[in-house]
Amino acid sequence: MMRSWNPAYPPKDAIPWCREAKPFCTSVKVIGISAACLVGFFVLYSAMENKPFYGQRTSDSGPWRKDVDFDDIIRRTREMGEYFAQPVQEPKDKLLGGLLPEGLDVNSCVSRYQSALYRKEQKHQPSSHLVSRLRKYEALHKQCGPFTESYNRSLEYLKSGSHSQYTNSTGCKYVIWTHPIHGLGNRILSLASAFLYALLTNRVLLVDPESEVPDLFCEPFEVSWLLPSDFPLIGNFSGFDKNSPQSFGTLLKNISRGSSNSSSLPPYIYLHLLHDYDDDNKRFFCNQDQPVVQNVTWLIAKSNVYFAPALFSVSTFQQEISSLFPDLGTVFHHLGRYLFHPTNFVWGLITTYYDTNLARADERIGIQIRVFEKDPELKLLDQIMACAAKENLLPLVNGTEPVASQSGKLKTKAVLIASLEYGYFKAMRSMYWKHSTVTGEVIEVHQPSHEKHQYNEKKMHNIKAWAEMYLLSLTDNLVTSADSTFGYVAHSLGGLKPWILYKPENHVAPDPPCRRAVSKEPCMHAPPYYDCITKQWTGPGAKLDPHVQHCDDKWYGIKFIDREENL
């Protein structure tokens, strides 16, 4: 007879390993069972939506059928709950070289201190200056964050429209990140860039609560980074654009006309840092124009690009960025691991899928496929396989010989495919099922989901996208599509230099099919290309700093590199 129990307060013998007095038991037990309940909800949701579930083995027929057995769903949910609650060893470096602070609540964010268990030993340690600066930022955030006395006073002055009073009153300044409707990769990259700007200018980063950040990422600080929903300007964010009266570009034009001056600045300024920004808004990246915003308490930034490399063009920021990141090829790698910790719900999806499908393999290969043009004949698969074979990532198959049984321990490679399309996974899996490999290796092919289309405003779509980005970052080697911010987040978070698939031209695969990236950094797709002295557009031919170069996959984009990347 099945015994009923409250998931929030399970009996001690509900989970066998908790009968023994083991450290970490209570916290993992409660979080594990709570996560299992959430995963159970997701299973039900997947069934109703006829979409694949992360815990489902990819050797099954694909999406849940409409005639799904709900008793089986309940059984799977219980099994996953018990599995998620299994004891884990203490990570050797759970603070990631000092990158993460000690003392934050483990229960509220299991992934923060467990993520080290799923990654190889960290090659790129954060600099002591970055660690020190992060601790100082955390203290500032605690002092100035939402609902603190300083925040409340700054808010009152904002409501009154008085600028001169509050400039020196609280000592707190803010940059509010808000996002347009673009893909999750774009949002993550722009949010990391906004945090870098906050570090460089001693501002507190606050996040638009109408974004999906709370569903995807844990709170990274002791005090929330979510802008309170009663913030007086919150209803105006979506209406801000490059021509808004509150924009940085408009303010500079008014100053040049004499209708405004730097001593009578508004209480807030809107920073339009999207790909369509004009020359006046690009002046945000000019050293001589940065003082205009220095004494403005509230900055509201909207961006869909990774603008961190452009901050390096501001001469007053260069030395500090170089001190924070002696290896400039690790800017997002460190900021991403510091800021973006999957929520307990997402972490349950990630770990369940990883442990079920990837953990036992000797090597994990990630393949991220973004299809920009219709590919009904799956010609892109030929390019992917040519790249994988050329770079010794995956073996070729014996085309005429069926799979033969072999004795002894065989090396296993797990291939994780992340794509909106299903056909590439189906074809690759079939190829390795039906034919033996020339090396004798066993190749397992997995794909967590295939949504067909990108739904930027759907919560569950973005949750699955974040889970797949994170899973790709846990692989040993990674192949990504050109121009894809989804791939940028995955490889940079994992500290991987991916093999980038060149875009086909006229449906013809390029030769060579791929190229190893020169840096682990993401690409900024829309650099300012603006001469701050002549006040003119310069174009991609302008001379770049030695630590910034054009991107592998987008000739007019820019990215951070470091000398050691090219050794």
XYZ file of C-alpha atoms in Angstrom:
567
model
C 0.000 0.000 0.000
C 1.417 3.395 -0.968
C 2.083 5.725 1.940
C 1.141 9.400 1.549
C 3.495 12.152 2.710
C 3.989 15.881 2.424
C 6.740 16.607 -0.154
C 7.890 19.647 1.807
C 8.441 17.592 4.973
C 9.177 13.989 3.956
C 9.736 11.347 6.630
C 13.373 10.458 7.253
C 12.974 7.020 5.718
C 11.288 8.299 2.561
C 14.686 8.474 0.883
C 16.888 5.499 1.834
C 20.244 7.270 1.848
C 18.937 9.870 4.324
C 18.635 7.223 7.032
C 22.329 7.667 7.644
C 23.744 10.828 9.186
C 25.368 12.259 6.085
C 26.249 15.911 5.575
C 24.235 17.862 3.043
C 21.386 15.359 3.411
C 18.607 17.603 4.641
C 19.087 20.419 2.158
C 19.456 18.134 -0.843
C 16.495 16.044 0.301
C 14.107 18.976 0.459
C 15.338 20.600 -2.727
C 15.435 17.293 -4.568
C 11.844 16.430 -3.777
C 10.646 19.957 -4.507
C 12.442 19.830 -7.834
C 10.892 16.461 -8.538
C 7.437 17.972 -8.079
C 8.331 20.706 -10.538
C 9.765 18.191 -12.985
C 6.539 16.246 -12.607
C 4.587 19.327 -13.550
C 6.796 19.729 -16.594
C 6.147 16.138 -17.637
C 2.424 16.791 -17.475
C 2.878 20.040 -19.363
C 4.923 18.267 -22.024
C 2.277 15.631 -22.440
C -0.499 18.156 -22.818
C 1.545 20.246 -25.246
C 2.666 17.133 -27.188
C 6.334 18.158 -26.783
C 9.315 15.976 -25.798
C 10.409 15.920 -22.180
C 14.018 16.230 -21.080
C 14.051 13.024 -19.084
C 12.781 11.005 -22.037
C 15.379 8.825 -23.734
C 16.044 10.015 -27.244
C 15.805 6.475 -28.576
C 12.036 6.732 -28.095
C 9.784 7.704 -30.959
C 9.963 11.428 -30.224
C 7.301 13.720 -28.749
C 4.784 12.503 -26.242
C 1.735 11.076 -27.975
C -1.728 12.375 -27.233
C -2.705 8.949 -25.883
C 0.065 9.138 -23.267
C -0.293 6.917 -20.188
C -0.621 9.279 -17.212
C 0.077 6.470 -14.736
C 3.423 6.071 -16.466
C 4.033 9.824 -16.133
C 3.431 9.632 -12.390
C 5.811 6.678 -12.106
C 8.512 8.536 -14.030
C 8.019 11.588 -11.845
C 8.559 9.553 -8.677
C 11.649 7.896 -10.129
C 13.129 11.234 -11.130
C 12.350 12.661 -7.710
C 14.291 9.887 -6.011
C 17.129 10.210 -8.505
C 17.470 13.956 -8.120
C 17.659 13.571 -4.353
C 20.623 11.175 -4.415
C 23.652 12.324 -2.380
C 26.416 14.153 -4.190
C 30.043 14.618 -3.324
C 31.303 17.995 -2.245
C 32.837 19.852 -5.205
C 36.568 20.443 -4.862
C 36.193 24.045 -5.919
C 32.556 24.957 -5.471
C 33.443 28.674 -5.334
C 35.109 28.508 -8.773
C 38.421 29.971 -7.701
C 36.788 32.599 -5.520
C 34.455 33.800 -8.263
C 31.376 32.929 -6.187
C 30.712 34.308 -2.704
C 30.412 32.044 0.303
C 27.382 31.853 2.525
C 24.492 32.189 0.072
C 21.513 29.914 0.686
C 22.144 26.486 -0.856
C 18.473 25.511 -0.874
C 17.341 28.476 -2.937
C 19.843 27.743 -5.704
C 21.238 24.213 -5.822
C 23.127 24.820 -9.063
C 25.316 27.617 -7.680
C 27.557 25.291 -5.690
C 26.827 22.005 -7.501
C 27.732 23.105 -11.024
C 31.413 22.360 -10.397
C 30.529 18.660 -10.168
C 29.479 18.634 -13.813
C 32.478 20.420 -15.272
C 36.092 19.490 -15.746
C 38.692 21.141 -13.577
C 38.600 24.833 -14.313
C 41.443 25.943 -16.607
C 40.757 29.661 -16.411
C 40.917 31.011 -12.875
C 39.498 34.473 -12.165
C 42.027 37.186 -11.358
C 42.422 38.310 -7.754
C 41.328 41.776 -8.862
C 38.090 40.415 -10.323
C 37.384 38.450 -7.140
C 38.040 41.535 -4.996
C 35.929 43.737 -7.229
C 33.001 41.314 -7.125
C 33.041 41.280 -3.327
C 32.971 45.096 -3.336
C 30.113 45.061 -5.808
C 28.135 42.659 -3.610
C 28.542 45.026 -0.664
C 27.352 47.922 -2.823
C 24.377 45.913 -4.052
C 23.460 45.035 -0.467
C 23.605 48.701 0.491
C 21.748 50.086 -2.541
C 19.546 47.238 -3.753
C 15.741 47.245 -3.897
C 13.876 48.337 -0.754
C 17.029 49.437 1.063
C 17.011 52.875 2.637
C 19.315 54.213 -0.082
C 17.129 52.794 -2.852
C 13.963 54.228 -1.322
C 15.503 57.684 -1.000
C 16.805 57.612 -4.569
C 13.364 56.562 -5.712
C 11.696 59.471 -3.941
C 14.035 61.964 -5.573
C 13.329 60.347 -8.957
C 9.600 60.748 -8.409
C 10.066 64.393 -7.485
C 12.135 65.013 -10.627
C 14.855 66.698 -8.571
C 18.293 65.881 -9.895
C 20.654 68.132 -7.972
C 19.427 66.956 -4.558
C 19.878 63.242 -4.891
C 23.155 63.248 -6.856
C 25.195 63.441 -3.659
C 22.569 62.265 -1.209
C 22.564 58.460 -1.344
C 25.847 57.619 -3.041
C 23.984 54.961 -5.066
C 23.726 54.902 -8.842
C 21.911 52.363 -10.975
C 21.795 50.806 -14.428
C 18.486 49.119 -15.205
C 18.636 46.367 -17.825
C 15.580 45.939 -19.968
C 15.303 43.841 -23.090
C 13.590 43.926 -26.459
C 11.882 40.810 -27.790
C 14.850 38.872 -29.114
C 16.255 35.402 -28.544
C 17.458 34.221 -25.163
C 21.097 34.202 -26.275
C 20.905 37.903 -27.136
C 19.354 38.683 -23.761
C 21.976 36.774 -21.779
C 24.850 38.437 -23.631
C 23.436 41.940 -23.251
C 22.718 41.384 -19.550
C 26.320 40.280 -18.930
C 27.517 43.394 -20.774
C 25.310 45.611 -18.612
C 26.810 44.031 -15.488
C 30.327 44.721 -16.768
C 29.373 48.367 -17.247
C 27.977 48.432 -13.697
C 31.297 47.074 -12.371
C 33.285 49.685 -14.296
C 31.165 52.621 -13.099
C 30.283 51.571 -9.530
C 26.615 51.220 -10.332
C 24.071 48.685 -9.110
C 22.550 46.466 -11.800
C 18.782 46.006 -11.640
C 16.785 43.789 -13.987
C 13.445 44.474 -15.593
C 10.982 42.231 -13.684
C 8.911 41.702 -16.824
C 11.767 39.742 -18.368
C 11.849 35.994 -17.771
C 14.978 36.229 -15.644
C 13.270 34.947 -12.446
C 12.160 31.745 -14.217
C 15.619 31.036 -15.632
C 18.295 32.267 -13.238
C 18.803 32.277 -9.497
C 19.264 35.570 -7.711
C 23.054 36.104 -7.862
C 23.240 38.479 -4.874
C 22.071 38.516 -1.275
C 19.661 41.354 -2.113
C 17.454 40.896 -5.175
C 18.550 42.243 -8.539
C 14.946 42.500 -9.755
C 13.633 46.010 -10.151
C 10.493 46.341 -7.999
C 7.314 46.250 -10.055
C 6.179 49.620 -8.670
C 9.159 51.463 -10.185
C 7.554 54.612 -11.666
C 9.049 54.298 -15.179
C 8.494 50.601 -15.678
C 5.518 51.086 -17.984
C 7.587 53.272 -20.303
C 10.421 50.828 -21.033
C 8.853 49.235 -24.102
C 8.210 52.619 -25.666
C 11.813 53.867 -25.445
C 13.714 53.962 -28.741
C 16.727 55.725 -30.256
C 14.700 58.882 -30.912
C 13.110 59.132 -27.480
C 13.517 62.498 -25.721
C 15.087 60.613 -22.802
C 17.737 58.878 -24.927
C 21.454 59.534 -24.564
C 21.688 60.524 -28.243
C 18.872 63.074 -27.944
C 20.464 64.542 -24.829
C 23.796 65.014 -26.623
C 22.060 66.720 -29.547
C 20.276 69.068 -27.133
C 23.564 69.893 -25.406
C 25.222 70.667 -28.742
C 22.315 72.955 -29.661
C 22.540 74.738 -26.328
C 19.045 73.711 -25.230
C 20.540 71.594 -22.419
C 23.787 71.610 -20.493
C 25.742 69.067 -18.483
C 24.972 70.872 -15.216
C 21.183 70.453 -15.597
C 20.847 66.806 -16.519
C 17.573 64.872 -16.255
C 16.995 62.439 -13.371
C 17.361 59.470 -15.733
C 18.794 58.699 -19.188
C 17.816 55.964 -21.620
C 20.712 54.106 -23.315
C 19.700 52.728 -26.699
C 22.333 50.057 -27.397
C 20.470 47.893 -29.881
C 21.793 46.928 -33.295
C 19.933 49.859 -34.920
C 21.470 52.640 -32.808
C 22.416 55.832 -34.656
C 25.653 57.852 -34.449
C 24.474 60.011 -31.547
C 23.595 56.985 -29.404
C 26.880 55.308 -30.394
C 28.659 58.148 -28.612
C 27.972 56.224 -25.406
C 31.216 54.397 -26.301
C 33.195 57.649 -26.596
C 35.479 58.514 -23.718
C 34.732 62.248 -23.878
C 30.963 61.653 -23.690
C 30.933 59.262 -20.733
C 31.104 62.141 -18.183
C 27.609 63.161 -19.290
C 26.149 60.106 -17.552
C 28.536 59.886 -14.599
C 26.371 61.928 -12.243
C 22.992 60.647 -13.433
C 21.651 58.229 -10.860
C 19.299 56.219 -13.080
C 20.389 54.762 -16.416
C 17.968 52.562 -18.337
C 19.741 50.333 -20.879
C 18.138 48.346 -23.668
C 20.316 46.086 -25.799
C 20.217 42.924 -27.892
C 23.982 42.608 -28.468
C 27.085 41.639 -26.531
C 28.472 45.171 -26.205
C 31.295 44.336 -23.781
C 34.019 44.548 -26.499
C 32.865 48.085 -27.375
C 33.381 49.183 -23.755
C 37.083 48.516 -24.320
C 37.114 51.439 -26.776
C 36.476 53.802 -23.841
C 40.038 54.644 -22.793
C 39.138 55.218 -19.126
C 37.777 51.640 -18.990
C 40.640 49.864 -20.743
C 43.010 49.524 -17.813
C 40.298 48.332 -15.450
C 38.966 45.752 -17.922
C 42.528 44.490 -18.478
C 43.072 44.212 -14.705
C 39.778 42.403 -14.174
C 40.456 40.041 -17.085
C 44.192 39.617 -17.798
C 43.043 37.053 -20.362
C 40.447 39.030 -22.297
C 39.280 35.819 -23.922
C 37.483 34.931 -20.671
C 35.305 38.013 -20.063
C 31.944 36.339 -20.625
C 33.223 33.006 -19.340
C 33.754 34.494 -15.872
C 30.797 36.882 -15.876
C 28.482 34.151 -17.159
C 29.503 31.643 -14.481
C 29.119 34.350 -11.843
C 25.685 35.638 -12.879
C 23.759 32.844 -14.558
C 22.893 29.928 -12.272
C 19.923 27.795 -13.382
C 16.949 27.897 -11.050
C 16.170 24.704 -9.156
C 13.505 23.786 -11.709
C 15.872 24.229 -14.661
C 18.702 22.535 -12.768
C 16.471 19.513 -12.261
C 15.937 19.297 -16.023
C 19.660 19.705 -16.744
C 20.948 17.158 -14.239
C 18.244 14.600 -14.993
C 19.003 14.743 -18.697
C 22.782 14.770 -18.203
C 22.813 11.851 -15.771
C 20.430 9.808 -17.910
C 21.997 10.362 -21.322
C 25.491 11.850 -21.108
C 27.198 10.946 -17.839
C 28.328 7.423 -18.782
C 30.013 8.411 -22.043
C 33.794 8.603 -22.313
C 33.474 11.811 -24.325
C 30.660 14.253 -24.982
C 30.323 16.123 -28.285
C 27.905 19.037 -28.549
C 26.434 20.082 -31.906
C 24.357 23.252 -32.045
C 22.457 23.660 -35.308
C 20.835 26.933 -36.311
C 19.200 26.780 -39.744
C 19.033 30.198 -41.401
C 17.811 28.896 -44.770
C 15.442 26.044 -45.571
C 17.301 22.760 -45.836
C 14.753 20.120 -46.882
C 17.449 17.699 -48.049
C 19.490 18.024 -44.836
C 22.588 19.075 -46.751
C 23.806 20.788 -43.601
C 24.189 17.315 -42.084
C 26.847 16.496 -44.690
C 28.721 19.635 -43.650
C 28.438 18.730 -39.968
C 29.721 15.204 -40.549
C 32.558 16.490 -42.761
C 33.578 18.885 -40.002
C 33.346 16.220 -37.280
C 35.413 13.751 -39.326
C 38.032 16.304 -40.406
C 38.590 17.447 -36.816
C 38.511 13.889 -35.386
C 35.445 14.650 -33.314
C 33.324 11.773 -34.641
C 34.253 8.655 -36.615
C 33.059 7.761 -40.079
C 30.827 4.717 -40.568
C 31.319 1.586 -42.645
C 28.720 2.290 -45.258
C 28.245 -1.289 -46.426
C 28.751 -3.174 -43.183
C 25.994 -3.551 -40.581
C 26.626 -3.064 -36.898
C 28.524 -6.056 -35.567
C 28.709 -7.152 -31.952
C 32.096 -6.611 -30.372
C 33.536 -7.833 -27.128
C 35.456 -5.874 -24.555
C 35.221 -2.297 -23.362
C 34.346 0.028 -26.234
C 34.826 3.778 -26.131
C 31.506 5.581 -26.105
C 30.875 9.074 -27.414
C 27.617 10.833 -26.614
C 26.471 13.399 -29.172
C 24.156 16.119 -27.880
C 22.262 17.936 -30.638
C 20.560 21.245 -29.907
C 18.331 22.359 -32.743
C 14.827 23.520 -33.482
C 14.742 20.854 -36.203
C 14.301 17.106 -35.674
C 15.589 15.773 -38.992
C 19.316 16.142 -38.305
C 19.089 14.151 -35.077
C 16.944 11.472 -36.685
C 19.324 11.043 -39.634
C 22.499 10.981 -37.534
C 21.036 8.566 -35.007
C 19.893 6.249 -37.792
C 23.326 6.357 -39.414
C 25.109 5.279 -36.246
C 22.462 2.680 -35.409
C 22.620 0.939 -38.760
C 26.365 0.982 -39.414
C 29.491 0.275 -37.445
C 32.142 2.972 -37.068
C 35.572 2.653 -38.631
C 37.157 3.170 -35.203
C 34.946 0.693 -33.359
C 33.599 3.458 -31.106
C 29.976 3.439 -29.970
C 28.150 6.656 -30.834
C 24.980 7.599 -28.960
C 22.959 10.523 -30.335
C 20.592 12.594 -28.185
C 18.359 15.616 -28.673
C 16.420 17.072 -25.731
C 13.765 18.927 -27.745
C 12.815 20.120 -31.208
C 10.501 23.103 -31.120
C 10.481 23.684 -34.901
C 10.130 27.450 -34.437
C 11.627 29.985 -32.049
C 9.104 31.381 -29.560
C 10.859 34.271 -27.820
C 7.903 35.139 -25.601
C 7.002 31.631 -24.390
C 8.245 30.783 -20.920
C 8.633 27.030 -21.426
C 10.434 27.562 -24.731
C 13.021 29.770 -23.037
C 13.385 27.395 -20.095
C 14.210 24.556 -22.476
C 16.541 26.815 -24.472
C 18.471 27.745 -21.315
C 18.680 24.100 -20.235
C 20.103 23.136 -23.640
C 22.624 25.985 -23.667
C 23.842 24.787 -20.290
C 23.981 21.143 -21.373
C 26.073 22.121 -24.414
C 28.447 23.998 -22.111
C 29.090 20.717 -20.244
C 30.394 18.907 -23.325
C 34.053 18.225 -24.059
C 34.026 19.541 -27.631
C 31.498 21.705 -29.371
C 30.439 22.449 -32.946
C 28.269 25.555 -33.380
C 26.490 27.404 -36.151
C 27.853 30.724 -37.363
C 26.195 33.920 -36.106
C 24.238 32.141 -33.366
C 24.112 33.813 -29.950
C 22.699 30.520 -28.592
C 25.993 28.885 -29.507
C 28.016 31.840 -28.168
C 26.524 31.461 -24.698
C 27.077 27.691 -24.661
C 30.730 27.650 -25.716
C 31.800 30.700 -23.722
C 30.071 29.535 -20.546
C 31.884 26.213 -20.900
C 35.246 27.851 -21.651
C 35.334 26.096 -25.029
C 36.724 27.223 -28.363
C 34.161 25.725 -30.742
C 34.413 24.572 -34.309
C 32.231 27.036 -36.217
C 30.190 25.830 -39.180
C 30.494 28.297 -42.041
C 27.226 29.339 -43.635
C 26.497 27.493 -46.884
C 26.239 29.618 -50.010
C 23.494 28.680 -52.472
C 22.998 25.479 -50.446
C 26.574 24.398 -51.194
C 28.671 23.319 -48.214
C 31.849 25.376 -47.882
C 35.327 23.902 -47.971
C 36.652 23.632 -45.321
C 33.321 22.898 -43.616
C 34.290 24.494 -40.297
C 37.005 26.376 -38.480
C 38.190 26.450 -34.879
C 37.320 29.761 -33.219
C 40.249 31.992 -32.277
C 38.650 32.870 -28.947
C 36.175 31.596 -26.384
C 34.461 34.983 -26.415
C 31.090 35.794 -28.011
C 30.918 38.114 -31.011
C 29.435 41.622 -30.913
C 27.266 41.662 -34.007
C 26.767 45.438 -34.284
C 29.913 47.353 -33.243
C 29.615 51.165 -33.136
C 32.287 51.871 -35.801
C 32.218 55.534 -34.856
C 35.162 57.923 -34.711
C 34.726 59.885 -31.495
C 37.113 62.633 -32.656
C 35.778 63.311 -36.147
C 32.250 62.277 -35.120
C 31.847 60.170 -38.237
C 31.035 56.566 -39.051
C 34.247 54.663 -39.823
C 33.093 51.254 -41.028
C 34.573 47.803 -40.370
C 37.889 48.820 -41.953
C 38.815 50.944 -38.949
C 41.901 49.925 -36.991
C 41.088 47.728 -33.994
C 42.803 47.365 -30.656
C 45.260 44.413 -30.609
C 43.031 42.631 -28.070
C 39.904 43.038 -30.209
C 39.532 41.570 -33.679
C 36.872 40.749 -36.222
C 34.795 37.639 -35.552
C 35.370 34.262 -37.166
C 31.755 34.001 -38.282
C 30.776 37.616 -38.951
C 33.374 39.731 -40.714
C 32.061 43.069 -39.450
C 31.558 41.897 -35.841
C 34.210 42.226 -33.119
C 35.297 40.023 -30.226
C 37.844 39.930 -27.439
C 40.939 37.823 -27.956
C 44.116 37.359 -25.950
C 47.689 36.787 -27.011
C 47.724 33.268 -25.604
C 44.710 32.330 -27.761
C 46.903 32.422 -30.866
C 49.960 30.625 -29.490
